[in-house]
XYZ file of C-alpha atoms in Angstrom:
301
model
C -15.787 -9.729 5.764
C -18.043 -6.917 4.814
C -20.340 -5.399 7.286
C -22.669 -2.604 6.624
C -21.412 0.694 8.188
C -24.777 1.970 9.453
C -25.303 -1.176 11.592
C -27.284 -0.412 14.921
C -24.634 -2.540 17.015
C -22.778 -0.936 19.647
C -20.170 1.350 18.193
C -16.935 3.278 19.545
C -14.889 5.854 17.623
C -11.246 6.439 18.681
C -9.786 9.611 17.469
C -6.109 9.804 17.192
C -3.770 13.022 16.783
C -0.291 11.486 16.543
C 0.940 14.964 18.117
C -0.810 13.905 21.357
C 1.151 10.534 21.785
C 4.198 10.353 23.718
C 7.637 9.752 22.346
C 7.730 6.089 22.997
C 4.750 5.654 20.710
C 6.866 6.174 17.533
C 8.388 3.117 16.371
C 11.039 4.897 14.144
C 13.290 7.761 14.909
C 12.156 10.857 12.935
C 9.086 9.355 11.416
C 5.483 10.223 12.718
C 3.656 7.551 10.591
C 4.618 4.453 12.345
C 3.060 4.326 15.694
C 1.971 2.219 18.401
C -1.397 3.285 20.518
C -2.007 2.229 23.978
C -5.364 2.745 25.318
C -6.180 3.620 28.882
C -9.521 1.996 28.590
C -9.520 -1.156 26.499
C -12.154 -2.090 23.900
C -13.518 -5.600 24.666
C -16.388 -7.808 23.875
C -17.979 -11.088 25.236
C -16.621 -14.241 23.899
C -19.870 -14.843 21.818
C -19.284 -11.413 20.035
C -16.575 -10.078 17.700
C -14.893 -6.547 17.256
C -15.385 -5.172 13.587
C -13.219 -2.386 13.010
C -12.911 0.208 9.944
C -11.066 3.389 9.129
C -13.708 6.132 9.987
C -11.590 8.975 8.667
C -7.896 10.225 8.108
C -6.251 13.464 7.461
C -2.416 14.080 6.715
C -0.520 16.673 5.011
C 1.130 15.897 2.005
C 4.661 17.288 3.124
C 6.546 14.179 1.807
C 9.204 14.607 -0.939
C 8.443 13.377 -4.507
C 12.127 12.259 -4.393
C 13.545 10.709 -1.013
C 16.187 8.266 0.235
C 14.591 5.240 -1.314
C 14.410 6.537 -5.015
C 17.164 9.013 -5.818
C 20.238 7.273 -7.538
C 21.371 5.958 -10.703
C 24.422 4.717 -12.233
C 26.496 6.561 -15.124
C 29.575 5.692 -17.227
C 31.316 6.856 -20.488
C 31.951 4.082 -23.013
C 35.514 3.522 -21.995
C 34.968 3.865 -18.356
C 33.514 2.197 -15.336
C 30.000 2.864 -13.841
C 29.705 5.509 -10.982
C 26.781 6.014 -8.798
C 25.259 9.508 -8.634
C 22.721 10.514 -5.920
C 19.979 13.201 -6.281
C 19.377 15.151 -2.983
C 15.935 14.452 -1.388
C 13.379 17.089 -1.981
C 10.311 18.100 -3.894
C 11.447 18.776 -7.461
C 9.499 19.917 -10.603
C 10.600 18.650 -13.994
C 12.924 21.599 -14.617
C 14.446 21.564 -11.048
C 15.137 17.773 -11.692
C 16.707 18.316 -15.092
C 19.066 20.688 -13.683
C 19.875 18.524 -10.793
C 20.798 15.586 -13.008
C 22.857 18.035 -15.255
C 24.816 19.312 -12.431
C 25.515 15.586 -11.302
C 26.787 14.631 -14.561
C 29.064 17.617 -15.319
C 30.541 17.294 -11.738
C 32.190 14.307 -12.881
C 34.449 16.113 -15.496
C 33.687 13.344 -17.945
C 32.242 16.015 -20.756
C 29.895 18.524 -21.125
C 26.135 17.553 -20.494
C 22.706 19.007 -20.893
C 19.454 17.566 -19.615
C 16.126 18.943 -20.914
C 12.593 18.018 -20.503
C 9.585 18.020 -22.960
C 6.332 18.784 -22.028
C 4.973 17.478 -25.235
C 6.425 13.989 -24.944
C 6.726 14.022 -21.076
C 10.299 12.496 -21.647
C 13.754 13.593 -20.426
C 16.673 13.743 -22.804
C 20.468 13.861 -21.939
C 23.073 14.915 -24.492
C 26.890 15.090 -24.457
C 27.327 18.393 -26.300
C 31.175 18.119 -27.005
C 30.149 14.962 -28.918
C 33.293 13.114 -27.775
C 31.757 10.304 -25.536
C 29.025 8.101 -25.673
C 27.506 7.138 -22.365
C 25.332 4.865 -20.483
C 22.792 5.031 -17.636
C 21.920 1.929 -15.452
C 19.056 1.782 -13.089
C 19.192 -1.796 -12.112
C 20.463 -1.167 -8.527
C 18.573 -0.311 -5.211
C 16.627 2.966 -4.654
C 16.777 4.000 -8.224
C 15.223 7.243 -9.571
C 14.257 5.402 -12.950
C 10.452 6.239 -12.788
C 10.927 10.016 -11.988
C 13.619 10.036 -15.079
C 11.129 7.822 -17.360
C 13.106 4.794 -17.387
C 12.409 1.224 -16.389
C 14.991 -1.070 -14.091
C 17.532 -1.561 -16.968
C 20.673 -0.443 -18.726
C 20.657 2.203 -21.522
C 23.478 3.461 -23.856
C 23.398 6.656 -25.737
C 23.271 7.106 -29.553
C 24.897 9.853 -31.481
C 25.863 11.170 -27.679
C 22.135 11.525 -26.766
C 19.817 9.431 -24.845
C 15.977 9.978 -24.158
C 13.892 8.254 -21.586
C 11.823 5.595 -22.859
C 8.524 6.110 -20.606
C 6.537 9.188 -19.568
C 8.135 10.738 -16.749
C 6.322 10.214 -13.212
C 7.522 13.128 -11.092
C 6.112 11.310 -8.100
C 6.586 7.493 -8.475
C 3.897 6.256 -6.216
C -0.079 6.224 -6.376
C -1.279 5.251 -3.195
C -0.555 5.279 0.514
C -1.582 2.065 2.353
C -2.668 2.177 5.887
C -1.478 -0.775 7.780
C -3.384 -1.915 11.022
C -1.813 -4.718 13.325
C -5.350 -6.093 14.551
C -6.373 -7.102 11.105
C -2.931 -9.063 10.307
C -3.528 -11.867 7.812
C -7.199 -10.608 6.897
C -6.025 -8.668 3.649
C -4.093 -9.785 0.481
C -1.621 -8.183 -1.762
C -1.082 -8.344 -5.402
C 0.130 -11.938 -5.220
C -2.590 -13.249 -2.971
C -0.102 -13.227 0.224
C -1.730 -12.396 3.705
C -0.863 -8.998 4.935
C -2.285 -6.371 7.368
C -3.116 -3.773 4.707
C -6.237 -1.780 6.077
C -6.996 0.939 3.547
C -5.645 2.456 0.208
C -5.700 6.227 0.066
C -4.962 8.234 -3.307
C -2.246 10.732 -3.299
C -3.017 14.585 -3.920
C -0.620 16.958 -5.385
C 2.205 18.247 -3.156
C 1.503 20.850 -0.392
C -2.296 19.837 0.146
C -4.037 18.070 2.856
C -5.406 14.577 2.512
C -8.764 13.990 3.893
C -10.095 10.577 3.642
C -13.863 9.385 4.477
C -15.159 5.802 3.359
C -18.403 5.252 1.612
C -21.282 3.999 3.744
C -20.733 0.226 3.172
C -16.953 0.451 3.109
C -14.851 -2.719 4.133
C -14.740 -3.743 7.589
C -12.551 -6.319 9.259
C -13.190 -8.587 12.217
C -10.415 -7.779 14.614
C -8.344 -10.684 15.640
C -8.734 -10.102 19.254
C -11.894 -9.462 21.567
C -9.771 -7.188 23.942
C -7.993 -4.537 22.411
C -5.694 -2.233 24.777
C -2.996 -1.730 21.960
C -2.514 -1.525 18.202
C 0.089 -0.516 15.742
C -0.929 1.493 12.779
C 1.336 2.966 10.005
C 1.502 4.430 6.369
C 3.595 3.194 3.434
C 3.989 4.255 -0.019
C 2.394 1.395 -2.342
C 2.846 -1.954 -0.802
C 6.728 -2.276 -0.957
C 7.325 -0.829 2.740
C 8.677 2.435 2.175
C 7.451 4.434 4.868
C 5.401 7.854 4.307
C 7.781 10.630 5.749
C 5.907 13.715 6.639
C 9.039 15.530 7.441
C 8.025 16.377 11.029
C 4.541 16.968 10.773
C 1.823 15.057 12.402
C -1.570 13.109 11.070
C -4.855 12.388 12.528
C -7.073 9.434 12.056
C -10.094 8.006 13.656
C -11.183 4.294 14.046
C -14.570 2.954 14.276
C -15.036 -0.480 16.280
C -18.351 -2.120 16.356
C -19.591 -5.188 18.480
C -21.059 -7.890 16.165
C -22.762 -10.604 17.777
C -24.132 -13.897 16.652
C -21.527 -14.632 14.049
C -20.982 -18.153 13.260
C -19.650 -20.453 10.611
C -20.825 -23.842 9.277
C -18.720 -26.229 7.234
C -20.571 -26.627 3.747
C -21.730 -29.905 2.802
C -19.589 -31.363 0.048
C -20.534 -35.067 0.520
C -21.322 -37.022 -2.590
C -25.238 -36.860 -3.118
C -27.176 -40.277 -2.466
C -29.022 -41.430 -5.444
C -32.816 -41.801 -5.156
C -32.710 -45.075 -6.921
C -31.947 -47.778 -4.644
C -30.419 -50.986 -5.841
C -33.093 -53.941 -6.115
C -31.450 -55.855 -3.516
C -31.952 -53.241 -1.047
C -35.285 -52.043 -1.940
C -36.596 -55.522 -1.818
C -35.825 -55.662 1.935
C -36.750 -52.052 2.829
C -39.482 -51.638 5.497
C -42.423 -49.538 4.417
C -43.018 -46.130 5.515
C -45.951 -46.070 8.070
C -48.791 -43.753 6.537
C -47.330 -44.436 3.134
C -49.939 -46.514 1.475
C -48.304 -46.260 -1.722
C -45.170 -48.193 -0.346
C -47.226 -50.774 1.396
C -46.523 -54.239 0.465
C -49.339 -56.055 -1.385
C -51.137 -58.761 0.738
């Protein structure tokens, strides 16, 4: 439900800096982006009212890696061998650094001599076996694959003439958005398939080593909270909607929630009954009582 942001109803702002929260507030060890906030003074409204909530503002450092533990592996084999899983160490890579990392992994297998190059013209990686003795294959069908950063789909690819180039443009950072999840609006939002979820807002991702500061427009989306008495809530950040948590590498973030008391909301069931015809059957019309004061419908004496 959308409610105009500049409503004159009673409003409250809650400002949270995760660095101020106790250790017990953090739901995952090592992550600062999944917290349960317990309020010393609850926010509440009367039973005839509702609480609407919106994200007033948010700021967080973009200190996460573009290659993390959820997207850093692929499989490799030469034509006569079996697949082996290779894993890139998590970190914040540019294209040249990533090419060198893949090259080092391949040559560490002692199955030939490989070079990995990146073209800024086509935005593709190319893997070549320089001794020209082994055709090879790459596979990205498993979990936690690095296919987007290398320019591939979740598929299996084989070299031609001892060389293999990526089929898609490289996306050095595989995600486009950060999703804010809030427990007290659970079920009031929907994902790409229309399934109920608790996604509160979607924040665009800036370049690395910058600060995200997000502030909504004046008429941004507000949700009716699913409780009239709020003394705690859970809020978390994930990349996209697949549940991969945002890892700030030990840094903290700040956000503000705006609560508005909304009175007089009600719902009516729409009238979907079949409309009654204005033309009555003659058998009914003959016995209908005249309407008092309507001379046009009075019987003739």
